Short mmCIF file of C-alpha atoms in Angstrom, two decimals:
data_model
loop_
_atom_site.label_atom_id
_atom_site.label_comp_id
_atom_site.label_asym_id
_atom_site.label_seq_id
_atom_site.Cartn_x
_atom_site.Cartn_y
_atom_site.Cartn_z
CA MET N 1 2.28 -45.33 48.71
CA ILE N 2 4.38 -44.56 45.70
CA THR N 3 3.83 -47.22 43.10
CA LYS N 4 6.00 -48.05 40.13
CA SER N 5 3.63 -46.52 37.72
CA SER N 6 3.64 -43.20 39.56
CA ARG N 7 7.40 -43.07 39.58
CA ILE N 8 7.45 -43.69 36.02
CA ARG N 9 4.91 -41.06 35.31
CA LYS N 10 7.03 -38.74 37.38
CA TRP N 11 10.16 -39.45 35.50
CA VAL N 12 8.33 -39.02 32.20
CA LEU N 13 6.99 -35.64 33.40
CA THR N 14 10.35 -34.49 34.64
CA GLY N 15 11.98 -35.45 31.21
CA MET N 16 9.40 -33.65 29.35
CA THR N 17 9.88 -30.53 31.50
CA LEU N 18 13.76 -30.77 31.10
CA SER N 19 13.22 -31.19 27.28
CA LEU N 20 11.24 -27.97 27.23
CA PHE N 21 13.57 -26.26 29.50
CA VAL N 22 16.96 -27.02 27.88
CA PRO N 23 16.08 -25.51 24.45
CA LEU N 24 14.84 -22.29 26.45
CA LEU N 25 18.12 -22.24 28.21
CA ALA N 26 20.12 -22.61 24.87
CA ALA N 27 17.96 -19.79 23.48
CA CYS N 28 18.83 -17.73 26.47
CA ASN N 29 22.48 -18.32 26.35
CA THR N 30 22.50 -17.75 22.45
CA ASP N 31 20.69 -14.33 22.93
CA LYS N 32 23.13 -13.57 25.73
CA GLY N 33 26.06 -14.43 23.57
CA LYS N 34 24.54 -12.26 20.89
CA ASP N 35 24.37 -9.29 23.22
CA ASP N 36 27.24 -10.02 25.39
CA PRO N 37 29.66 -7.04 25.29
CA ASP N 38 32.52 -9.50 25.29
CA ASN N 39 31.31 -11.07 22.11
CA ARG N 40 32.53 -8.25 19.91
CA ARG N 41 31.79 -8.16 16.27
CA THR N 42 32.42 -5.71 13.36
CA LEU N 43 29.87 -4.87 10.83
CA ARG N 44 31.41 -3.45 7.63
CA ILE N 45 29.14 -0.87 5.94
CA GLY N 46 29.88 0.17 2.38
CA THR N 47 29.24 3.54 0.78
CA MET N 48 29.54 4.73 -2.76
CA TYR N 49 31.82 7.84 -1.90
CA GLY N 50 33.38 8.85 1.28
CA SER N 51 36.67 9.60 3.20
CA LYS N 52 38.03 9.47 6.64
CA SER N 53 37.66 13.18 6.93
CA ASP N 54 33.82 13.17 6.65
CA GLU N 55 33.31 9.79 8.20
CA THR N 56 31.97 11.70 11.35
CA TRP N 57 29.02 13.10 9.28
CA PHE N 58 28.13 9.64 7.86
CA ARG N 59 28.28 8.07 11.29
CA GLN N 60 26.00 10.70 12.85
CA GLN N 61 23.52 10.23 9.96
CA PHE N 62 23.51 6.39 9.81
CA THR N 63 25.33 4.61 12.59
CA ASP N 64 25.96 6.35 15.87
CA MET N 65 22.45 5.44 17.35
CA PHE N 66 22.73 1.91 16.20
CA GLU N 67 26.13 1.48 17.88
CA PHE N 68 24.64 3.06 20.94
CA THR N 69 21.91 0.40 21.22
CA HIS N 70 24.37 -2.42 20.09
CA SER N 71 27.39 -1.86 22.32
CA ASN N 72 28.99 -5.07 21.10
CA ILE N 73 28.96 -4.16 17.48
CA ASP N 74 31.66 -2.01 15.94
CA ILE N 75 30.92 -0.20 12.73
CA GLU N 76 33.50 0.10 10.09
CA VAL N 77 32.69 2.39 7.17
CA VAL N 78 34.27 1.45 3.78
CA PRO N 79 33.86 3.97 0.78
CA ALA N 80 33.96 2.41 -2.65
CA ILE N 81 35.63 5.75 -3.84
CA ASP N 82 37.67 7.66 -1.42
CA TYR N 83 37.71 11.15 -2.92
CA SER N 84 40.20 12.35 -0.46
CA GLU N 85 42.63 9.94 -1.89
CA MET N 86 41.85 11.08 -5.55
CA GLN N 87 42.92 14.56 -5.13
CA PHE N 88 46.45 13.41 -4.77
CA GLU N 89 46.52 11.46 -8.15
CA ASP N 90 48.28 13.09 -11.01
CA GLN N 91 46.28 15.38 -13.22
CA SER N 92 45.81 12.68 -16.13
CA LYS N 93 44.53 10.19 -13.73
CA GLN N 94 42.02 12.64 -12.08
CA GLN N 95 40.45 13.12 -15.50
CA GLU N 96 39.91 9.55 -16.32
CA PRO N 97 36.29 8.44 -15.89
CA VAL N 98 35.67 6.39 -12.78
CA ASP N 99 33.80 3.14 -13.18
CA GLN N 100 31.47 3.40 -10.06
CA MET N 101 30.08 -0.09 -10.34
CA ALA N 102 33.44 -1.76 -10.65
CA LYS N 103 34.73 0.20 -7.59
CA LEU N 104 31.52 -0.76 -5.72
CA LYS N 105 31.77 -4.49 -6.60
CA GLU N 106 35.46 -4.36 -5.44
CA ILE N 107 34.30 -3.68 -1.85
CA MET N 108 31.52 -6.17 -2.12
CA THR N 109 33.74 -9.05 -3.08
CA GLY N 110 37.29 -10.44 -2.06
CA ALA N 111 38.57 -11.47 1.07
CA ASN N 112 37.01 -8.92 3.38
CA PRO N 113 33.79 -7.82 1.83
CA VAL N 114 31.45 -5.30 3.20
CA ASP N 115 28.28 -6.66 5.04
CA VAL N 116 25.84 -3.72 4.21
CA MET N 117 25.96 -1.57 1.10
CA ILE N 118 24.12 1.80 1.20
CA ILE N 119 23.34 2.70 -2.40
CA ASN N 120 22.60 6.39 -3.39
CA ASP N 121 21.52 5.43 -7.10
CA LEU N 122 18.27 3.53 -7.69
CA SER N 123 19.69 2.24 -11.16
CA MET N 124 22.68 0.82 -9.28
CA LEU N 125 20.43 -1.17 -7.05
CA GLY N 126 18.81 -2.74 -10.12
CA GLN N 127 22.16 -3.70 -11.38
CA LEU N 128 23.36 -5.21 -8.17
CA SER N 129 20.18 -7.29 -7.85
CA ASN N 130 20.46 -8.45 -11.28
CA ASP N 131 24.02 -9.60 -10.71
CA ASN N 132 23.06 -11.45 -7.65
CA MET N 133 25.32 -9.02 -5.43
CA LEU N 134 22.56 -8.48 -2.85
CA LYS N 135 20.54 -10.72 -0.56
CA GLN N 136 16.83 -10.65 -0.98
CA LEU N 137 14.90 -9.20 1.85
CA ASP N 138 11.43 -10.51 1.52
CA THR N 139 11.88 -13.66 3.57
CA LEU N 140 13.62 -11.69 6.34
CA ILE N 141 10.98 -9.13 6.46
CA LYS N 142 8.22 -11.95 6.72
CA GLU N 143 10.26 -13.88 9.34
CA ASP N 144 10.46 -10.75 11.65
CA ASN N 145 6.94 -9.73 10.95
CA MET N 146 7.80 -6.33 9.43
CA ASP N 147 4.68 -4.91 7.98
CA ILE N 148 5.71 -3.54 4.61
CA ASN N 149 2.35 -2.05 4.25
CA GLU N 150 3.26 0.64 6.82
CA PHE N 151 5.66 2.00 4.15
CA VAL N 152 4.59 4.45 1.36
CA PRO N 153 3.50 2.15 -1.46
CA THR N 154 5.28 4.23 -4.13
CA VAL N 155 8.55 3.75 -2.21
CA VAL N 156 8.21 0.19 -2.01
CA GLU N 157 7.02 -0.31 -5.57
CA GLY N 158 9.89 1.81 -6.79
CA ILE N 159 12.34 -0.40 -5.05
CA LYS N 160 10.53 -3.61 -6.28
CA GLU N 161 10.88 -2.46 -9.79
CA GLN N 162 14.57 -2.53 -9.62
CA GLY N 163 14.49 -6.10 -8.30
CA ASN N 164 12.23 -7.66 -10.54
CA GLY N 165 9.30 -7.75 -8.08
CA PHE N 166 11.47 -8.48 -4.99
CA LEU N 167 13.00 -6.13 -2.26
CA TYR N 168 16.75 -6.04 -2.10
CA ALA N 169 16.90 -2.98 -0.10
CA LEU N 170 15.04 -0.72 2.15
CA THR N 171 15.16 3.17 2.76
CA PRO N 172 14.08 5.06 5.80
CA THR N 173 13.55 8.22 3.87
CA PHE N 174 12.92 9.52 0.25
CA SER N 175 12.90 12.78 -1.52
CA PRO N 176 9.68 13.32 -3.32
CA SER N 177 8.42 16.18 -5.71
CA ALA N 178 4.99 17.86 -6.41
CA LEU N 179 3.55 20.61 -8.34
CA TYR N 180 3.40 23.83 -6.28
CA TYR N 181 1.06 26.44 -7.27
CA ASN N 182 0.32 30.25 -6.42
CA LYS N 183 -3.42 30.39 -5.30
CA LYS N 184 -3.41 34.29 -5.80
CA ILE N 185 -2.58 33.99 -9.59
CA PHE N 186 -5.41 31.36 -10.06
CA THR N 187 -7.88 33.39 -8.18
CA LYS N 188 -6.96 36.68 -9.84
CA ALA N 189 -7.28 34.76 -13.35
CA GLY N 190 -10.57 33.22 -12.40
CA VAL N 191 -9.09 29.65 -12.99
CA ASP N 192 -9.87 26.78 -10.64
CA PHE N 193 -7.03 25.37 -8.70
CA PRO N 194 -5.12 22.26 -9.98
CA THR N 195 -6.08 18.93 -8.42
CA ASP N 196 -4.14 15.72 -7.82
CA GLY N 197 -3.98 13.32 -10.88
CA MET N 198 -3.71 15.79 -13.64
CA SER N 199 -2.02 14.98 -16.93
CA TRP N 200 0.66 17.27 -18.58
CA ASP N 201 -1.96 18.17 -21.24
CA ASP N 202 -4.17 19.38 -18.10
CA VAL N 203 -1.41 21.37 -16.67
CA PHE N 204 -0.16 23.09 -19.92
CA ASN N 205 -3.68 24.03 -20.74
CA LEU N 206 -4.18 25.56 -17.46
CA ALA N 207 -0.70 27.40 -17.72
CA THR N 208 -1.75 28.85 -20.93
CA ARG N 209 -4.76 30.41 -19.32
CA LEU N 210 -2.75 31.90 -16.56
CA LYS N 211 0.14 33.73 -18.41
CA SER N 212 -0.37 37.41 -18.55
CA GLY N 213 1.49 40.78 -18.94
CA THR N 214 4.80 41.76 -20.77
CA GLY N 215 8.25 42.62 -19.95
CA LYS N 216 8.75 43.11 -16.18
CA ASP N 217 5.01 42.60 -15.63
CA SER N 218 5.00 39.20 -17.21
CA VAL N 219 3.40 36.39 -15.17
CA PHE N 220 4.10 32.84 -16.63
CA GLY N 221 1.79 29.94 -16.36
CA PHE N 222 4.38 27.13 -15.56
CA SER N 223 8.11 26.41 -15.04
CA PHE N 224 9.86 23.20 -15.00
CA ASN N 225 11.92 24.36 -12.03
CA GLN N 226 11.59 26.75 -9.21
CA TRP N 227 14.49 28.66 -10.51
CA GLY N 228 12.40 29.76 -13.26
CA ALA N 229 14.05 29.07 -16.90
CA GLY N 230 12.60 26.09 -18.57
CA ASP N 231 15.02 25.90 -21.50
CA ASN N 232 17.64 23.62 -20.18
CA PHE N 233 18.25 20.10 -21.19
CA TRP N 234 18.11 18.75 -17.72
CA ASP N 235 14.49 19.78 -17.22
CA LEU N 236 13.57 18.24 -20.51
CA GLN N 237 14.97 14.96 -19.50
CA ASN N 238 13.15 14.85 -16.24
CA PHE N 239 10.17 15.66 -18.35
CA ILE N 240 10.34 12.69 -20.73
CA ALA N 241 11.74 10.27 -18.17
CA PRO N 242 8.42 8.24 -17.66
CA LEU N 243 8.23 8.02 -21.61
CA GLN N 244 11.69 6.31 -21.60
CA LEU N 245 12.82 7.60 -25.01
CA ARG N 246 16.15 6.18 -26.01
CA MET N 247 19.02 8.43 -27.71
CA PHE N 248 20.72 5.35 -29.14
CA ASP N 249 20.19 1.60 -29.54
CA ASP N 250 21.27 -0.99 -27.20
CA LYS N 251 24.68 -1.35 -28.85
CA GLY N 252 25.43 2.25 -28.79
CA GLU N 253 25.95 2.35 -32.48
CA THR N 254 22.81 3.91 -34.13
CA MET N 255 21.10 7.14 -32.96
CA THR N 256 17.28 6.83 -32.10
CA VAL N 257 16.18 10.33 -31.60
CA ASN N 258 14.80 11.32 -35.05
CA THR N 259 11.29 9.99 -34.33
CA PRO N 260 7.70 11.44 -34.16
CA GLN N 261 7.47 10.89 -30.38
CA TRP N 262 10.93 12.77 -29.82
CA GLN N 263 9.81 15.61 -32.21
CA ALA N 264 6.28 15.96 -30.47
CA VAL N 265 8.02 16.38 -27.13
CA TRP N 266 10.53 19.00 -28.20
CA GLU N 267 7.88 20.93 -30.17
CA ARG N 268 5.54 21.13 -27.25
CA VAL N 269 8.12 22.40 -24.91
CA VAL N 270 9.45 24.79 -27.47
CA GLN N 271 5.92 26.15 -28.27
CA LEU N 272 5.30 26.74 -24.50
CA ASN N 273 8.47 28.84 -24.33
CA LYS N 274 7.67 30.62 -27.62
CA ASP N 275 4.19 31.54 -26.42
CA ARG N 276 5.60 32.87 -23.10
CA VAL N 277 3.70 30.20 -21.07
CA THR N 278 7.13 29.32 -19.66
CA PRO N 279 9.91 31.74 -18.89
CA LYS N 280 13.24 32.14 -20.75
CA GLN N 281 16.58 32.60 -19.00
CA GLU N 282 16.52 36.35 -19.55
CA ASP N 283 13.22 36.49 -17.64
CA MET N 284 15.20 35.62 -14.44
CA GLN N 285 17.24 38.56 -14.61
CA TYR N 286 16.46 41.34 -11.89
CA ASP N 287 17.80 44.76 -10.84
CA GLU N 288 19.94 44.25 -7.81
CA PRO N 289 19.44 47.25 -5.38
CA MET N 290 22.70 49.05 -4.26
CA GLY N 291 23.62 51.51 -1.64
CA ASP N 292 23.21 51.75 2.02
CA ASN N 293 19.80 50.28 2.03
CA TYR N 294 21.08 47.06 0.26
CA ARG N 295 19.63 43.87 1.90
CA TYR N 296 20.65 40.34 0.68
CA ASN N 297 17.45 38.54 -0.70
CA PRO N 298 18.02 34.90 -1.50
CA PHE N 299 14.87 34.69 -3.57
CA GLN N 300 15.96 37.36 -6.24
CA GLY N 301 15.52 35.98 -9.72
CA ARG N 302 13.43 32.92 -8.29
CA LEU N 303 10.27 33.60 -10.19
CA PHE N 304 7.80 31.39 -8.38
CA MET N 305 8.86 32.85 -5.14
CA ASN N 306 8.20 36.33 -6.55
CA GLY N 307 4.78 35.76 -7.79
CA LYS N 308 5.88 35.52 -11.36
CA VAL N 309 5.00 31.94 -11.98
CA ALA N 310 1.59 30.28 -11.46
CA MET N 311 2.84 26.47 -11.12
CA THR N 312 6.39 24.97 -10.84
CA LEU N 313 7.71 21.71 -9.99
CA GLY N 314 9.71 21.49 -6.61
CA ASP N 315 11.08 18.88 -4.25
CA TYR N 316 9.76 18.46 -0.60
CA SER N 317 12.56 20.77 0.65
CA MET N 318 11.04 23.71 -1.22
CA ILE N 319 8.68 24.15 1.60
CA ASN N 320 11.66 25.32 3.60
CA ASP N 321 12.16 28.17 1.21
CA ILE N 322 8.61 29.09 1.28
CA GLN N 323 8.42 29.16 5.02
CA GLN N 324 11.39 31.21 5.04
CA LEU N 325 10.00 33.74 2.62
CA ASN N 326 6.67 33.81 4.51
CA ASP N 327 8.45 34.34 7.88
CA ASN N 328 10.68 37.27 6.55
CA SER N 329 8.38 38.74 3.84
CA ASP N 330 8.20 42.12 5.77
CA LYS N 331 12.00 42.37 6.00
CA LEU N 332 12.39 41.47 2.36
CA LYS N 333 9.64 43.67 1.28
CA MET N 334 7.85 40.72 -0.55
CA GLU N 335 4.22 39.52 -0.72
CA LYS N 336 3.72 36.24 1.23
CA LEU N 337 2.98 33.19 -0.86
CA ASP N 338 -0.46 31.66 -0.54
CA TRP N 339 0.23 28.21 -2.06
CA ASP N 340 -0.42 24.51 -2.10
CA VAL N 341 0.73 21.38 -3.91
CA VAL N 342 -0.83 18.60 -6.16
CA THR N 343 0.81 15.61 -7.66
CA VAL N 344 3.37 15.75 -10.45
CA PRO N 345 1.56 15.43 -13.72
CA PHE N 346 1.69 12.23 -15.80
CA HIS N 347 2.04 11.57 -19.48
CA VAL N 348 -1.04 9.93 -21.10
CA GLY N 349 -0.52 6.18 -21.11
CA LYS N 350 1.84 6.48 -18.02
CA GLU N 351 -0.64 7.23 -15.30
CA GLY N 352 0.57 7.16 -11.83
CA ILE N 353 4.29 7.85 -12.92
CA GLY N 354 5.48 11.20 -11.96
CA GLY N 355 9.28 11.11 -11.90
CA ASN N 356 11.36 13.33 -9.54
CA ILE N 357 11.33 10.87 -6.73
CA TYR N 358 14.64 10.01 -5.25
CA LEU N 359 15.58 6.99 -3.09
CA SER N 360 19.11 7.73 -1.82
CA GLN N 361 19.53 5.71 1.49
CA LEU N 362 18.98 2.24 0.16
CA ALA N 363 20.59 -0.18 2.45
CA GLY N 364 21.06 -3.83 1.33
CA ILE N 365 22.81 -6.95 2.43
CA ASN N 366 25.84 -8.04 0.43
CA ALA N 367 25.36 -11.53 -0.83
CA ASN N 368 29.08 -12.14 0.27
CA ALA N 369 28.53 -10.75 3.75
CA ALA N 370 30.48 -12.35 6.54
CA ASN N 371 28.19 -11.12 9.04
CA PRO N 372 24.69 -11.18 7.42
CA ASP N 373 22.77 -11.33 10.78
CA ASP N 374 24.05 -8.15 12.18
CA ALA N 375 23.67 -6.63 8.55
CA TRP N 376 19.98 -7.32 8.80
CA GLU N 377 19.91 -6.19 12.27
CA PHE N 378 21.16 -2.74 11.21
CA ILE N 379 18.75 -2.43 8.19
CA LYS N 380 15.89 -3.38 10.51
CA PHE N 381 16.96 -0.71 12.98
CA MET N 382 17.55 1.86 10.10
CA ASN N 383 13.98 1.17 8.82
CA GLY N 384 12.19 0.68 12.17
CA LYS N 385 9.61 3.02 13.79
CA ASP N 386 12.03 4.51 16.40
CA TRP N 387 14.69 5.72 13.81
CA ALA N 388 11.64 6.92 11.47
CA LYS N 389 10.35 8.98 14.29
CA LEU N 390 13.77 10.71 14.56
CA LYS N 391 14.24 10.95 10.81
CA ALA N 392 10.67 12.49 10.50
CA ARG N 393 12.04 15.62 11.82
CA SER N 394 14.03 16.33 8.52
CA THR N 395 12.83 19.25 6.50
CA TYR N 396 14.61 17.89 3.38
CA GLU N 397 13.24 14.40 3.23
CA MET N 398 9.98 12.41 3.96
CA SER N 399 9.85 9.46 6.27
CA ALA N 400 9.26 6.28 4.20
CA ARG N 401 6.90 5.15 6.97
CA LYS N 402 3.32 6.52 6.32
CA GLU N 403 2.53 7.09 10.00
CA PHE N 404 5.21 9.69 10.29
CA ILE N 405 4.32 11.70 7.16
CA LYS N 406 2.49 14.84 8.58
CA VAL N 407 1.92 18.49 7.74
CA ARG N 408 4.43 20.67 9.32
CA ASP N 409 3.26 22.64 12.43
CA GLY N 410 1.63 25.87 11.54
CA MET N 411 1.17 25.03 7.87
CA SER N 412 -1.57 23.69 5.75
CA TYR N 413 -1.01 21.99 2.41
CA ASN N 414 -1.86 18.73 0.60
CA VAL N 415 0.81 16.44 2.04
CA GLU N 416 -0.40 13.30 0.29
CA ALA N 417 0.48 14.89 -3.08
CA PHE N 418 4.12 13.93 -2.28
CA THR N 419 3.32 10.24 -1.82
CA LYS N 420 0.90 9.13 -4.75
CA MET N 421 3.04 9.05 -7.67
CA LYS N 422 5.65 6.29 -8.50
CA PRO N 423 9.14 7.27 -9.49
CA ALA N 424 9.90 7.41 -13.32
CA PRO N 425 12.09 4.59 -14.59
CA VAL N 426 15.82 5.29 -14.29
CA GLN N 427 17.29 6.08 -17.76
CA ASN N 428 19.74 3.41 -18.92
CA ALA N 429 18.94 1.63 -15.72
CA SER N 430 18.87 -1.96 -17.51
CA LEU N 431 21.91 -4.35 -16.90
CA LYS N 432 22.70 -4.10 -20.67
CA ASP N 433 22.49 -0.32 -20.51
CA GLN N 434 24.67 -0.16 -17.48
CA ASN N 435 27.31 -2.54 -18.95
CA LEU N 436 27.40 -0.57 -22.26
CA LEU N 437 27.98 2.74 -20.38
CA ARG N 438 30.83 1.11 -18.39
CA GLU N 439 32.37 -0.22 -21.45
CA LYS N 440 31.84 2.99 -23.39
CA PRO N 441 31.71 6.13 -20.95
CA ASN N 442 32.29 8.41 -24.03
CA LEU N 443 28.40 7.70 -24.70
CA ASN N 444 27.98 10.63 -22.30
CA LEU N 445 29.03 12.85 -25.16
CA ILE N 446 25.77 11.93 -26.94
CA ASN N 447 23.78 13.44 -24.02
CA GLU N 448 26.13 16.53 -24.19
CA MET N 449 25.73 17.02 -27.89
CA GLY N 450 21.90 16.78 -27.43
CA SER N 451 22.06 19.57 -25.00
CA MET N 452 23.91 21.94 -27.44
CA ILE N 453 21.34 21.27 -30.13
CA TYR N 454 18.25 21.59 -27.84
CA SER N 455 19.63 25.04 -26.75
CA GLN N 456 19.72 26.05 -30.35
CA VAL N 457 16.13 24.99 -30.96
CA MET N 458 14.91 26.84 -27.81
CA GLN N 459 16.73 29.88 -28.92
CA GLY N 460 14.80 29.69 -32.29
CA ASN N 461 17.78 28.94 -34.57
CA LYS N 462 16.54 25.53 -35.55
CA THR N 463 13.07 23.69 -35.57
CA ALA N 464 12.61 20.71 -33.44
CA LYS N 465 12.75 18.68 -36.50
CA GLU N 466 15.88 20.16 -37.73
CA GLY N 467 17.58 19.76 -34.46
CA LEU N 468 16.62 16.07 -34.09
CA ALA N 469 17.82 15.51 -37.71
CA LEU N 470 21.12 17.12 -36.90
CA TRP N 471 21.46 15.25 -33.59
CA GLU N 472 20.94 12.00 -35.57
CA GLU N 473 23.45 12.86 -38.22
CA LYS N 474 26.11 14.20 -35.94
CA GLY N 475 25.36 11.63 -33.31
CA ASN N 476 25.85 8.68 -35.66
CA ALA N 477 29.10 10.02 -36.60
CA LEU N 478 30.17 10.43 -33.00
CA LEU N 479 29.02 7.00 -32.14
CA GLN N 480 31.38 5.45 -34.69
CA LYS N 481 34.23 7.28 -32.92
CA ILE N 482 33.15 6.15 -29.68
CA LYS N 483 33.11 2.68 -31.08
CA THR N 484 36.85 2.86 -31.99
CA ASN N 485 37.71 5.02 -28.85
CA PRO N 486 35.20 4.10 -26.15
CA LYS N 487 37.16 5.81 -23.13
CA GLY N 488 39.86 8.12 -24.32
CA GLN N 489 39.56 11.79 -25.42
CA ILE N 490 37.88 12.32 -28.71
CA GLU N 491 38.90 15.40 -30.68
CA ASP N 492 36.20 17.43 -32.46
CA ALA N 493 33.43 15.42 -30.81
CA PHE N 494 30.91 18.35 -31.65
CA ASN N 495 32.42 19.33 -34.86
CA GLY N 496 29.69 20.86 -37.15
CA ILE N 497 27.13 21.42 -34.21
CA ASN N 498 27.48 25.24 -33.90
CA ASP N 499 28.33 25.83 -37.53
CA ASN N 500 24.69 24.38 -38.33
CA ALA N 501 22.91 27.00 -36.46
CA GLY N 502 19.84 27.96 -38.74
CA GLY N 503 20.39 31.14 -40.70
CA GLY N 504 24.02 31.44 -39.38
CA GLY N 505 22.66 32.20 -35.76
CA ILE N 506 19.55 34.20 -36.81
CA SER N 507 16.46 32.97 -35.11
CA LEU N 508 13.55 31.20 -37.16
CA GLU N 509 11.39 34.23 -36.19
CA LYS N 510 13.85 36.82 -37.65
CA ARG N 511 14.39 34.79 -40.79
CA ALA N 512 10.54 34.76 -41.56
CA ILE N 513 10.51 38.73 -41.00
CA MET N 514 13.49 38.98 -43.37
CA GLU N 515 12.02 36.72 -46.08
CA ALA N 516 8.73 38.55 -45.90
CA ALA N 517 10.56 41.80 -46.44
CA GLY N 518 12.51 40.29 -49.32
CA VAL N 519 15.83 40.54 -47.50
CA GLU N 520 18.46 38.03 -48.24
#
């Protein structure tokens, strides 16, 4: 017999079941709608540079696989700067400096903003996050149970530093560097191999012990790049990047280079070059064989590859060159390299910071995105394990996921050396500095002036102290010209630089000999 109470209990249970089932149906319907091919959506992805002519390459690198697995999402690629259109501008307009940040912000705002922004410059990430142009990803990462600890710590920390401790972008790959060394040179000199966690002082002391020979038989202890010469300004800037030495004040009106710290750095590098611990440009010259037996050698003039440099800085892709050399050593009549790597050296007081780490596929969600859900879906996919497994095949970049970082087949080296050091702070990366450089693009002339003077110092025409004093004097004069003419062409920007070469172009060493001989 069915009682009234039993009927009530049945209705209650039925109601409870339906109340649980309805949300489930709704969720299923929502998911179905989300993946329904008829529910087509467009995801707009912004890039710094691009054009319709090379969009195929970009899609192959970034979006084809995502579109294949998300058949109801169409990808639209939107370059901030279309260089295919720029070539048709008149000559005067082509020579005008392009405000990259302004162009980037144009596609991130307005009536039809991009949803995802792929950033190739770590400093731009910092500025966009400071300007509240990007959506913070930390909450989304937590909600989707993405374990950020599975990523290389230095990559995550490098991104967080640009976002005041928060993540505003993720990258599936990165390009790290390490200190490569030639085992044979160390063994022959009876010097212990370098190790991870060495300071620059440690490395330079080792390098001094490893130099040997003269002329064509010279072997150098260290070079700032794998090509050999260490007398260029670019190498110097990479070397001092962790120290964050400034060229001018935050107003761009006064030079700040004539200081003991600047002088110490210049003097150290100059002395290494003078003592033949590091090679000069002329040391890279080689006798090119001619005649019927001529064979192209891609490693000619590359001192480390030819066993002429004991240690050199190189990025991850340098392994490709070493492998190619060793595989073809018989044909090239070259000796195989017995090598390994350790971490990039650090400056005392800046432990753990090695510089020369590039994060160039940073994907973030535009704060103004019309389609933020699909934007996050794309970034998740781009930084997921499946995509990382494919990207781990790259011989030019490393996967940002730790589990896919492995020694290449058939090789043996200290692969962890590439993952231990944090990237150096980006020069002029602060919001104030970026705004200043946009307002006064002619400030780049100060850098160019420094390069010219540094070259004179490396050639021995000036001391480091003289060079920095000249840079300060002429730089201050140039800064005043830039103040009144921040963007236009400046006549005689480097007036007096070459005229001030010490001794009329005669090196300091020759001047000393002449003075000792009583020659005026």
